[in-house]
C-alpha atoms as an extended CHARMM CRD file, in Angstrom:
* protein
*
       258  EXT
         1         1  MET       CA            108.3210000000      107.7950000000      -72.9880000000  PROA      1               0.0000000000
         2         2  SER       CA            106.7210000000      108.2440000000      -69.5920000000  PROA      2               0.0000000000
         3         3  GLU       CA            108.5860000000      109.8860000000      -66.7160000000  PROA      3               0.0000000000
         4         4  ASN       CA            108.0870000000      107.1720000000      -64.1110000000  PROA      4               0.0000000000
         5         5  ASN       CA            110.2810000000      107.4400000000      -61.0180000000  PROA      5               0.0000000000
         6         6  ASN       CA            109.0890000000      104.1600000000      -59.5210000000  PROA      6               0.0000000000
         7         7  SER       CA            112.1680000000      102.0630000000      -58.7730000000  PROA      7               0.0000000000
         8         8  LEU       CA            110.3640000000       98.9020000000      -59.9060000000  PROA      8               0.0000000000
         9         9  PHE       CA            109.4120000000      100.3880000000      -63.2880000000  PROA      9               0.0000000000
        10        10  ASN       CA            111.4720000000       98.8320000000      -66.1010000000  PROA      10              0.0000000000
        11        11  GLN       CA            112.0990000000      101.4830000000      -68.7400000000  PROA      11              0.0000000000
        12        12  SER       CA            113.7970000000       99.0130000000      -71.0960000000  PROA      12              0.0000000000
        13        13  LEU       CA            110.6390000000       96.9320000000      -71.1830000000  PROA      13              0.0000000000
        14        14  GLU       CA            108.6350000000      100.0990000000      -71.8090000000  PROA      14              0.0000000000
        15        15  LYS       CA            110.8800000000      100.9270000000      -74.7820000000  PROA      15              0.0000000000
        16        16  GLY       CA            110.6030000000       97.4150000000      -76.1840000000  PROA      16              0.0000000000
        17        17  LEU       CA            106.8170000000       97.5370000000      -76.0480000000  PROA      17              0.0000000000
        18        18  ALA       CA            106.8550000000      101.0160000000      -77.6160000000  PROA      18              0.0000000000
        19        19  VAL       CA            108.7900000000       99.5820000000      -80.5580000000  PROA      19              0.0000000000
        20        20  LEU       CA            106.2300000000       96.7990000000      -81.0360000000  PROA      20              0.0000000000
        21        21  ARG       CA            103.3370000000       99.2850000000      -80.8400000000  PROA      21              0.0000000000
        22        22  ALA       CA            105.0360000000      101.5730000000      -83.3730000000  PROA      22              0.0000000000
        23        23  PHE       CA            104.2500000000       99.1700000000      -86.2100000000  PROA      23              0.0000000000
        24        24  SER       CA            100.7920000000       99.6260000000      -87.7270000000  PROA      24              0.0000000000
        25        25  ALA       CA             98.8360000000       99.5440000000      -90.9740000000  PROA      25              0.0000000000
        26        26  ALA       CA            100.3230000000      102.9520000000      -91.7710000000  PROA      26              0.0000000000
        27        27  GLN       CA            103.8490000000      101.8110000000      -90.8520000000  PROA      27              0.0000000000
        28        28  ARG       CA            104.0970000000       98.1460000000      -91.7770000000  PROA      28              0.0000000000
        29        29  THR       CA            107.8350000000       98.2940000000      -92.3590000000  PROA      29              0.0000000000
        30        30  MET       CA            110.3660000000      100.7450000000      -90.9340000000  PROA      30              0.0000000000
        31        31  ASN       CA            114.0720000000      101.3940000000      -90.8740000000  PROA      31              0.0000000000
        32        32  LEU       CA            115.9140000000      102.0800000000      -87.6170000000  PROA      32              0.0000000000
        33        33  ALA       CA            115.5120000000      105.8670000000      -87.7560000000  PROA      33              0.0000000000
        34        34  GLU       CA            111.7770000000      105.5510000000      -88.4160000000  PROA      34              0.0000000000
        35        35  ILE       CA            111.3930000000      103.1220000000      -85.5270000000  PROA      35              0.0000000000
        36        36  ALA       CA            113.1870000000      105.4830000000      -83.1560000000  PROA      36              0.0000000000
        37        37  ASP       CA            110.9780000000      108.3530000000      -84.2560000000  PROA      37              0.0000000000
        38        38  ALA       CA            107.7300000000      106.3810000000      -84.0470000000  PROA      38              0.0000000000
        39        39  ALA       CA            108.5740000000      104.9220000000      -80.6270000000  PROA      39              0.0000000000
        40        40  GLU       CA            109.9250000000      108.2700000000      -79.3690000000  PROA      40              0.0000000000
        41        41  ILE       CA            113.2400000000      106.7990000000      -78.2620000000  PROA      41              0.0000000000
        42        42  THR       CA            116.8550000000      107.4160000000      -79.2740000000  PROA      42              0.0000000000
        43        43  LYS       CA            118.3190000000      105.6350000000      -82.2740000000  PROA      43              0.0000000000
        44        44  SER       CA            120.7620000000      103.7310000000      -80.0440000000  PROA      44              0.0000000000
        45        45  SER       CA            117.8750000000      102.5350000000      -77.8410000000  PROA      45              0.0000000000
        46        46  ALA       CA            115.9170000000      101.5520000000      -80.9410000000  PROA      46              0.0000000000
        47        47  GLN       CA            118.8830000000       99.5490000000      -82.1790000000  PROA      47              0.0000000000
        48        48  ARG       CA            119.1260000000       97.6110000000      -78.9010000000  PROA      48              0.0000000000
        49        49  MET       CA            115.3690000000       97.0130000000      -78.7390000000  PROA      49              0.0000000000
        50        50  ILE       CA            115.0230000000       95.9180000000      -82.3540000000  PROA      50              0.0000000000
        51        51  HSD       CA            118.0440000000       93.5990000000      -82.0850000000  PROA      51              0.0000000000
        52        52  THR       CA            116.5510000000       91.9250000000      -79.0110000000  PROA      52              0.0000000000
        53        53  LEU       CA            113.1160000000       91.6070000000      -80.5840000000  PROA      53              0.0000000000
        54        54  GLU       CA            114.6670000000       90.1680000000      -83.7270000000  PROA      54              0.0000000000
        55        55  GLN       CA            116.5690000000       87.5890000000      -81.6930000000  PROA      55              0.0000000000
        56        56  LEU       CA            113.3560000000       86.6460000000      -79.8810000000  PROA      56              0.0000000000
        57        57  GLY       CA            111.4940000000       86.2430000000      -83.1640000000  PROA      57              0.0000000000
        58        58  TYR       CA            109.0210000000       89.1180000000      -82.8300000000  PROA      58              0.0000000000
        59        59  VAL       CA            110.6200000000       91.2190000000      -85.5940000000  PROA      59              0.0000000000
        60        60  ARG       CA            112.4420000000       90.3540000000      -88.8170000000  PROA      60              0.0000000000
        61        61  LYS       CA            114.5060000000       92.3340000000      -91.3070000000  PROA      61              0.0000000000
        62        62  HSD       CA            113.8660000000       92.0650000000      -95.0200000000  PROA      62              0.0000000000
        63        63  PRO       CA            117.0650000000       90.7890000000      -96.6890000000  PROA      63              0.0000000000
        64        64  GLN       CA            116.8370000000       93.2200000000      -99.6250000000  PROA      64              0.0000000000
        65        65  THR       CA            115.2550000000       96.3890000000      -98.2320000000  PROA      65              0.0000000000
        66        66  LYS       CA            116.7950000000       96.0240000000      -94.7290000000  PROA      66              0.0000000000
        67        67  ARG       CA            113.5070000000       97.2880000000      -93.3150000000  PROA      67              0.0000000000
        68        68  PHE       CA            112.0000000000       95.7260000000      -90.2050000000  PROA      68              0.0000000000
        69        69  GLN       CA            108.5220000000       94.2830000000      -89.7880000000  PROA      69              0.0000000000
        70        70  LEU       CA            106.5670000000       92.3230000000      -87.1930000000  PROA      70              0.0000000000
        71        71  THR       CA            106.3320000000       88.5320000000      -87.3440000000  PROA      71              0.0000000000
        72        72  PRO       CA            103.2890000000       86.3550000000      -86.5880000000  PROA      72              0.0000000000
        73        73  ARG       CA            104.8150000000       85.5710000000      -83.1890000000  PROA      73              0.0000000000
        74        74  VAL       CA            103.5160000000       88.9420000000      -81.9460000000  PROA      74              0.0000000000
        75        75  MET       CA             99.9890000000       87.5380000000      -82.2380000000  PROA      75              0.0000000000
        76        76  GLU       CA            100.7980000000       84.9940000000      -79.5350000000  PROA      76              0.0000000000
        77        77  ILE       CA            100.5200000000       87.7310000000      -76.8880000000  PROA      77              0.0000000000
        78        78  GLY       CA             97.0600000000       88.8020000000      -78.0290000000  PROA      78              0.0000000000
        79        79  TYR       CA             95.9240000000       85.2000000000      -78.4170000000  PROA      79              0.0000000000
        80        80  ASN       CA             96.9820000000       84.4140000000      -74.8600000000  PROA      80              0.0000000000
        81        81  TYR       CA             94.8080000000       87.2720000000      -73.6250000000  PROA      81              0.0000000000
        82        82  LEU       CA             91.7770000000       86.0010000000      -75.5460000000  PROA      82              0.0000000000
        83        83  ALA       CA             92.3960000000       82.4200000000      -74.4040000000  PROA      83              0.0000000000
        84        84  ALA       CA             92.5250000000       83.5610000000      -70.7630000000  PROA      84              0.0000000000
        85        85  ASP       CA             89.5200000000       85.9100000000      -71.0120000000  PROA      85              0.0000000000
        86        86  THR       CA             86.5740000000       84.0830000000      -69.4350000000  PROA      86              0.0000000000
        87        87  LEU       CA             84.1600000000       86.6990000000      -70.7510000000  PROA      87              0.0000000000
        88        88  VAL       CA             84.9890000000       85.7890000000      -74.3610000000  PROA      88              0.0000000000
        89        89  ASP       CA             84.3090000000       82.1050000000      -73.7070000000  PROA      89              0.0000000000
        90        90  VAL       CA             81.0130000000       82.9020000000      -72.0000000000  PROA      90              0.0000000000
        91        91  ALA       CA             79.8930000000       85.4020000000      -74.6480000000  PROA      91              0.0000000000
        92        92  ASN       CA             80.6980000000       83.4240000000      -77.8070000000  PROA      92              0.0000000000
        93        93  PRO       CA             77.6140000000       81.1590000000      -77.9040000000  PROA      93              0.0000000000
        94        94  PHE       CA             75.3180000000       84.1080000000      -77.1630000000  PROA      94              0.0000000000
        95        95  LEU       CA             76.9610000000       86.2090000000      -79.8890000000  PROA      95              0.0000000000
        96        96  ALA       CA             76.5380000000       83.3220000000      -82.3220000000  PROA      96              0.0000000000
        97        97  GLU       CA             72.8640000000       83.0450000000      -81.3750000000  PROA      97              0.0000000000
        98        98  LEU       CA             72.4020000000       86.8090000000      -81.7960000000  PROA      98              0.0000000000
        99        99  ALA       CA             74.0440000000       86.6860000000      -85.2240000000  PROA      99              0.0000000000
       100       100  GLN       CA             71.7200000000       83.8940000000      -86.2810000000  PROA      100             0.0000000000
       101       101  ALA       CA             68.6330000000       85.6720000000      -84.9120000000  PROA      101             0.0000000000
       102       102  THR       CA             69.4300000000       89.0400000000      -86.5190000000  PROA      102             0.0000000000
       103       103  GLY       CA             71.2210000000       87.8990000000      -89.6510000000  PROA      103             0.0000000000
       104       104  GLU       CA             73.8470000000       90.5580000000      -88.9740000000  PROA      104             0.0000000000
       105       105  THR       CA             77.4000000000       90.6890000000      -87.6200000000  PROA      105             0.0000000000
       106       106  THR       CA             77.7030000000       90.6670000000      -83.8260000000  PROA      106             0.0000000000
       107       107  ASN       CA             80.6250000000       91.8060000000      -81.6940000000  PROA      107             0.0000000000
       108       108  LEU       CA             81.9700000000       91.8950000000      -78.1560000000  PROA      108             0.0000000000
       109       109  THR       CA             84.1760000000       94.8360000000      -77.1780000000  PROA      109             0.0000000000
       110       110  GLU       CA             86.0340000000       95.5750000000      -73.9520000000  PROA      110             0.0000000000
       111       111  PRO       CA             87.2580000000       98.9400000000      -72.6580000000  PROA      111             0.0000000000
       112       112  ASP       CA             90.8910000000       99.9930000000      -72.7760000000  PROA      112             0.0000000000
       113       113  GLY       CA             91.6590000000      103.6040000000      -71.9160000000  PROA      113             0.0000000000
       114       114  LEU       CA             89.4540000000      105.8020000000      -74.1010000000  PROA      114             0.0000000000
       115       115  ASP       CA             88.6870000000      103.0460000000      -76.6190000000  PROA      115             0.0000000000
       116       116  MET       CA             86.6880000000       99.8700000000      -76.9720000000  PROA      116             0.0000000000
       117       117  VAL       CA             88.6340000000       96.8680000000      -78.2900000000  PROA      117             0.0000000000
       118       118  TYR       CA             87.1050000000       94.0590000000      -80.3660000000  PROA      118             0.0000000000
       119       119  VAL       CA             87.6360000000       90.7240000000      -78.5820000000  PROA      119             0.0000000000
       120       120  ALA       CA             85.0030000000       88.5220000000      -80.2660000000  PROA      120             0.0000000000
       121       121  ARG       CA             83.1280000000       88.7250000000      -83.5690000000  PROA      121             0.0000000000
       122       122  PHE       CA             80.6460000000       86.6380000000      -85.5400000000  PROA      122             0.0000000000
       123       123  VAL       CA             80.5140000000       87.8390000000      -89.1440000000  PROA      123             0.0000000000
       124       124  ALA       CA             77.2600000000       87.5550000000      -91.0830000000  PROA      124             0.0000000000
       125       125  PRO       CA             77.3780000000       86.1580000000      -94.6300000000  PROA      125             0.0000000000
       126       126  LYS       CA             75.8630000000       89.4120000000      -95.9200000000  PROA      126             0.0000000000
       127       127  PHE       CA             77.9600000000       92.3920000000      -96.9660000000  PROA      127             0.0000000000
       128       128  ILE       CA             79.1850000000       94.6770000000      -94.1740000000  PROA      128             0.0000000000
       129       129  PRO       CA             80.7530000000       98.0460000000      -95.0470000000  PROA      129             0.0000000000
       130       130  ILE       CA             83.6330000000       98.0040000000      -92.5650000000  PROA      130             0.0000000000
       131       131  HSD       CA             85.9410000000       95.1180000000      -91.6020000000  PROA      131             0.0000000000
       132       132  MET       CA             86.9360000000       95.2770000000      -87.9260000000  PROA      132             0.0000000000
       133       133  PRO       CA             89.1480000000       92.2980000000      -87.0120000000  PROA      133             0.0000000000
       134       134  ILE       CA             89.8130000000       91.1740000000      -83.4630000000  PROA      134             0.0000000000
       135       135  GLY       CA             92.0590000000       93.7310000000      -81.7510000000  PROA      135             0.0000000000
       136       136  SER       CA             90.5970000000       96.7140000000      -83.6210000000  PROA      136             0.0000000000
       137       137  ARG       CA             90.0510000000       99.8070000000      -81.4950000000  PROA      137             0.0000000000
       138       138  ILE       CA             87.2060000000      102.3040000000      -81.7220000000  PROA      138             0.0000000000
       139       139  PRO       CA             86.6840000000      105.5140000000      -79.6870000000  PROA      139             0.0000000000
       140       140  MET       CA             84.1330000000      105.3740000000      -76.9020000000  PROA      140             0.0000000000
       141       141  TYR       CA             82.6090000000      108.7890000000      -77.5120000000  PROA      141             0.0000000000
       142       142  CYS       CA             81.2460000000      108.1940000000      -81.0300000000  PROA      142             0.0000000000
       143       143  THR       CA             80.3490000000      104.4930000000      -81.1040000000  PROA      143             0.0000000000
       144       144  GLY       CA             77.4100000000      102.4310000000      -79.9160000000  PROA      144             0.0000000000
       145       145  SER       CA             79.5130000000      100.0450000000      -77.8390000000  PROA      145             0.0000000000
       146       146  GLY       CA             81.4470000000      102.9340000000      -76.3030000000  PROA      146             0.0000000000
       147       147  ARG       CA             78.3060000000      104.7710000000      -75.2710000000  PROA      147             0.0000000000
       148       148  ALA       CA             76.8030000000      101.5380000000      -73.9560000000  PROA      148             0.0000000000
       149       149  TYR       CA             79.8690000000      101.1100000000      -71.7460000000  PROA      149             0.0000000000
       150       150  LEU       CA             79.8310000000      104.7590000000      -70.6410000000  PROA      150             0.0000000000
       151       151  SER       CA             76.1390000000      104.4810000000      -69.7560000000  PROA      151             0.0000000000
       152       152  GLY       CA             77.0050000000      101.9700000000      -67.0280000000  PROA      152             0.0000000000
       153       153  LEU       CA             79.5530000000      104.2360000000      -65.3290000000  PROA      153             0.0000000000
       154       154  PRO       CA             78.8150000000      106.8710000000      -62.6890000000  PROA      154             0.0000000000
       155       155  LYS       CA             78.2910000000      110.1960000000      -64.4420000000  PROA      155             0.0000000000
       156       156  PRO       CA             81.5650000000      111.8070000000      -63.1820000000  PROA      156             0.0000000000
       157       157  GLU       CA             83.6140000000      108.8590000000      -64.4880000000  PROA      157             0.0000000000
       158       158  ALA       CA             81.9240000000      108.9410000000      -67.8820000000  PROA      158             0.0000000000
       159       159  LEU       CA             82.4310000000      112.6930000000      -68.1360000000  PROA      159             0.0000000000
       160       160  ALA       CA             86.1260000000      112.3430000000      -67.2400000000  PROA      160             0.0000000000
       161       161  LEU       CA             86.5910000000      109.8500000000      -70.0990000000  PROA      161             0.0000000000
       162       162  LEU       CA             84.7780000000      112.1440000000      -72.5230000000  PROA      162             0.0000000000
       163       163  ASN       CA             86.8750000000      115.1470000000      -71.4710000000  PROA      163             0.0000000000
       164       164  ALA       CA             90.0680000000      113.1210000000      -71.9850000000  PROA      164             0.0000000000
       165       165  SER       CA             89.0200000000      111.9600000000      -75.4690000000  PROA      165             0.0000000000
       166       166  GLU       CA             90.3710000000      113.4830000000      -78.6590000000  PROA      166             0.0000000000
       167       167  ILE       CA             86.9750000000      114.3800000000      -80.0510000000  PROA      167             0.0000000000
       168       168  LYS       CA             86.8870000000      114.9410000000      -83.7860000000  PROA      168             0.0000000000
       169       169  GLU       CA             84.3910000000      114.7580000000      -86.6360000000  PROA      169             0.0000000000
       170       170  HSD       CA             84.8830000000      111.3990000000      -88.3700000000  PROA      170             0.0000000000
       171       171  THR       CA             81.8050000000      111.8690000000      -90.5730000000  PROA      171             0.0000000000
       172       172  ARG       CA             79.1520000000      114.5280000000      -91.0000000000  PROA      172             0.0000000000
       173       173  HSD       CA             77.0530000000      112.5930000000      -88.4610000000  PROA      173             0.0000000000
       174       174  THR       CA             79.6020000000      112.5830000000      -85.6210000000  PROA      174             0.0000000000
       175       175  LEU       CA             78.4980000000      114.2630000000      -82.4070000000  PROA      175             0.0000000000
       176       176  THR       CA             81.3790000000      116.4370000000      -81.1940000000  PROA      176             0.0000000000
       177       177  SER       CA             79.6620000000      118.3890000000      -78.4080000000  PROA      177             0.0000000000
       178       178  ILE       CA             80.1510000000      116.7460000000      -75.0090000000  PROA      178             0.0000000000
       179       179  PRO       CA             76.6810000000      117.8540000000      -73.7880000000  PROA      179             0.0000000000
       180       180  ASP       CA             75.1560000000      116.2050000000      -76.8930000000  PROA      180             0.0000000000
       181       181  ILE       CA             77.1380000000      113.0110000000      -76.2780000000  PROA      181             0.0000000000
       182       182  GLN       CA             76.0910000000      113.0310000000      -72.6200000000  PROA      182             0.0000000000
       183       183  GLN       CA             72.4890000000      113.3290000000      -73.7090000000  PROA      183             0.0000000000
       184       184  GLU       CA             72.9120000000      110.2410000000      -75.9100000000  PROA      184             0.0000000000
       185       185  ILE       CA             74.4010000000      108.3890000000      -72.9320000000  PROA      185             0.0000000000
       186       186  GLU       CA             71.3810000000      109.3930000000      -70.8270000000  PROA      186             0.0000000000
       187       187  PHE       CA             69.0620000000      108.0940000000      -73.5700000000  PROA      187             0.0000000000
       188       188  THR       CA             71.0480000000      104.8410000000      -73.4860000000  PROA      188             0.0000000000
       189       189  GLN       CA             70.5410000000      104.5110000000      -69.7400000000  PROA      189             0.0000000000
       190       190  ARG       CA             66.7840000000      104.9730000000      -70.0850000000  PROA      190             0.0000000000
       191       191  ARG       CA             66.1630000000      102.6000000000      -72.9860000000  PROA      191             0.0000000000
       192       192  GLY       CA             68.8810000000      100.0220000000      -72.2100000000  PROA      192             0.0000000000
       193       193  TYR       CA             70.7540000000      100.2440000000      -75.5080000000  PROA      193             0.0000000000
       194       194  ALA       CA             72.9740000000      102.6990000000      -77.4030000000  PROA      194             0.0000000000
       195       195  LEU       CA             72.8010000000      103.7920000000      -81.0170000000  PROA      195             0.0000000000
       196       196  ASN       CA             75.4170000000      104.8120000000      -83.5300000000  PROA      196             0.0000000000
       197       197  LYS       CA             74.2260000000      106.3360000000      -86.7880000000  PROA      197             0.0000000000
       198       198  GLU       CA             77.2480000000      106.4690000000      -89.1050000000  PROA      198             0.0000000000
       199       199  GLU       CA             79.2830000000      108.5490000000      -86.6400000000  PROA      199             0.0000000000
       200       200  LEU       CA             82.5500000000      106.6850000000      -87.1460000000  PROA      200             0.0000000000
       201       201  PHE       CA             82.1300000000      105.2740000000      -90.6770000000  PROA      201             0.0000000000
       202       202  LEU       CA             79.5770000000      106.1290000000      -93.3510000000  PROA      202             0.0000000000
       203       203  GLY       CA             77.2360000000      103.2390000000      -94.0350000000  PROA      203             0.0000000000
       204       204  ASP       CA             77.9420000000      101.7010000000      -90.6220000000  PROA      204             0.0000000000
       205       205  MET       CA             75.3640000000      101.8610000000      -87.8210000000  PROA      205             0.0000000000
       206       206  SER       CA             75.0520000000       99.8050000000      -84.6520000000  PROA      206             0.0000000000
       207       207  ILE       CA             72.9000000000       98.9420000000      -81.6600000000  PROA      207             0.0000000000
       208       208  ALA       CA             74.7890000000       98.1170000000      -78.4610000000  PROA      208             0.0000000000
       209       209  ALA       CA             74.0630000000       97.1100000000      -74.8790000000  PROA      209             0.0000000000
       210       210  PRO       CA             76.3830000000       97.0830000000      -71.8560000000  PROA      210             0.0000000000
       211       211  ILE       CA             77.4590000000       93.9540000000      -70.0150000000  PROA      211             0.0000000000
       212       212  LEU       CA             77.5990000000       94.5220000000      -66.2680000000  PROA      212             0.0000000000
       213       213  SER       CA             79.5630000000       92.6500000000      -63.6310000000  PROA      213             0.0000000000
       214       214  SER       CA             78.0390000000       91.2360000000      -60.4490000000  PROA      214             0.0000000000
       215       215  GLN       CA             78.9710000000       94.5670000000      -58.8230000000  PROA      215             0.0000000000
       216       216  GLY       CA             76.9670000000       96.4430000000      -61.4440000000  PROA      216             0.0000000000
       217       217  ARG       CA             80.0240000000       97.8710000000      -63.1850000000  PROA      217             0.0000000000
       218       218  PRO       CA             80.2560000000       97.7590000000      -66.9840000000  PROA      218             0.0000000000
       219       219  VAL       CA             82.9270000000       95.3530000000      -68.2050000000  PROA      219             0.0000000000
       220       220  ALA       CA             82.1340000000       95.1330000000      -71.9320000000  PROA      220             0.0000000000
       221       221  ALA       CA             79.5020000000       95.7940000000      -74.5640000000  PROA      221             0.0000000000
       222       222  VAL       CA             77.7980000000       93.6990000000      -77.2080000000  PROA      222             0.0000000000
       223       223  HSD       CA             76.7160000000       95.2670000000      -80.4670000000  PROA      223             0.0000000000
       224       224  VAL       CA             75.1710000000       94.3000000000      -83.7560000000  PROA      224             0.0000000000
       225       225  VAL       CA             76.2670000000       95.9700000000      -86.9900000000  PROA      225             0.0000000000
       226       226  ILE       CA             73.4680000000       97.5980000000      -88.9980000000  PROA      226             0.0000000000
       227       227  PRO       CA             74.4810000000       98.4940000000      -92.5670000000  PROA      227             0.0000000000
       228       228  SER       CA             72.5160000000      101.5230000000      -93.7410000000  PROA      228             0.0000000000
       229       229  SER       CA             72.1290000000       99.7700000000      -97.1130000000  PROA      229             0.0000000000
       230       230  ARG       CA             69.8030000000       97.2200000000      -95.4600000000  PROA      230             0.0000000000
       231       231  TRP       CA             68.2750000000       99.0270000000      -92.4920000000  PROA      231             0.0000000000
       232       232  SER       CA             66.8590000000      102.3070000000      -91.3460000000  PROA      232             0.0000000000
       233       233  LEU       CA             67.8060000000      103.0290000000      -87.7580000000  PROA      233             0.0000000000
       234       234  GLU       CA             64.1450000000      103.1500000000      -86.7340000000  PROA      234             0.0000000000
       235       235  GLU       CA             63.4060000000       99.7090000000      -88.1950000000  PROA      235             0.0000000000
       236       236  ALA       CA             66.5610000000       98.2500000000      -86.6260000000  PROA      236             0.0000000000
       237       237  GLU       CA             65.6230000000       99.6430000000      -83.2060000000  PROA      237             0.0000000000
       238       238  GLN       CA             62.2240000000       98.0260000000      -83.3980000000  PROA      238             0.0000000000
       239       239  LYS       CA             63.3720000000       94.6390000000      -84.6800000000  PROA      239             0.0000000000
       240       240  LEU       CA             66.8910000000       94.1820000000      -83.2950000000  PROA      240             0.0000000000
       241       241  ALA       CA             67.2600000000       96.1720000000      -80.0540000000  PROA      241             0.0000000000
       242       242  PRO       CA             65.3390000000       93.6430000000      -77.8800000000  PROA      242             0.0000000000
       243       243  SER       CA             67.6210000000       90.8280000000      -79.0620000000  PROA      243             0.0000000000
       244       244  VAL       CA             70.7630000000       92.8750000000      -78.3330000000  PROA      244             0.0000000000
       245       245  ILE       CA             69.5370000000       93.6810000000      -74.8100000000  PROA      245             0.0000000000
       246       246  GLU       CA             68.6470000000       90.0390000000      -74.1840000000  PROA      246             0.0000000000
       247       247  CYS       CA             72.0840000000       88.9030000000      -75.3890000000  PROA      247             0.0000000000
       248       248  ALA       CA             73.8310000000       91.2850000000      -72.9850000000  PROA      248             0.0000000000
       249       249  ARG       CA             71.6090000000       90.1380000000      -70.1050000000  PROA      249             0.0000000000
       250       250  ALA       CA             72.2600000000       86.4650000000      -70.8510000000  PROA      250             0.0000000000
       251       251  ILE       CA             76.0070000000       87.0270000000      -70.8470000000  PROA      251             0.0000000000
       252       252  ARG       CA             75.7440000000       88.9670000000      -67.5850000000  PROA      252             0.0000000000
       253       253  THR       CA             73.7470000000       86.1450000000      -65.9580000000  PROA      253             0.0000000000
       254       254  SER       CA             76.2290000000       83.5360000000      -67.1450000000  PROA      254             0.0000000000
       255       255  ILE       CA             79.1610000000       85.5210000000      -65.7500000000  PROA      255             0.0000000000
       256       256  ARG       CA             77.4650000000       85.6700000000      -62.3630000000  PROA      256             0.0000000000
       257       257  ASN       CA             76.9330000000       81.9040000000      -62.3830000000  PROA      257             0.0000000000
       258       258  LEU       CA             80.6240000000       81.1270000000      -62.9210000000  PROA      258             0.0000000000
């Protein structure tokens, strides 16, 4: 838990949210002790939080195992964000058009901390190696959409995000040297799009372009998935990069006209 001395800061709310965030694909169900450990709170606090969340319908306890799990009601919070996000509404028709033009899966991601979060996705009928549902998070430093976003920031801000990242080698292709990553970001700035060549997942490549606000600040990134089973990166750059750039520009123009 954070050590926040602000008198307006509600630590009980912080603990309740920590309990919700503790559940994941790796921890789909948990008992009280596991919840306390995962949320980094005391067992008595975990008991109060889980009881409240259960009463509100966000958590339920299995009658046989007595283990807790999230309920579909949790999705209401994320849905409300997407429903209120004007950028998603604006981007959807352009992402659909890009998917049709390229024949590949297209995505919109927005920044959150050191990650990019999937907020819209149009899945191609062809096979894609990695399933990334809405709400999935990917690190900025080793992904096309992350580097596209970083390319729109002032250099000191981008460097600060890179220095704060937990940089690790996800595949044999992952760039782990900050100077090398910075060089890729500089390439992105010059050509208008970012590349990812299997740095996060093997078989998964992407071309991405930043979406800028009317103030010229990056607010999101659009990217198209390029399975290595169907494309070489060089061929994809030649055939798909112009469409990705145009999609990002069209979304940017539409945002400005709102």
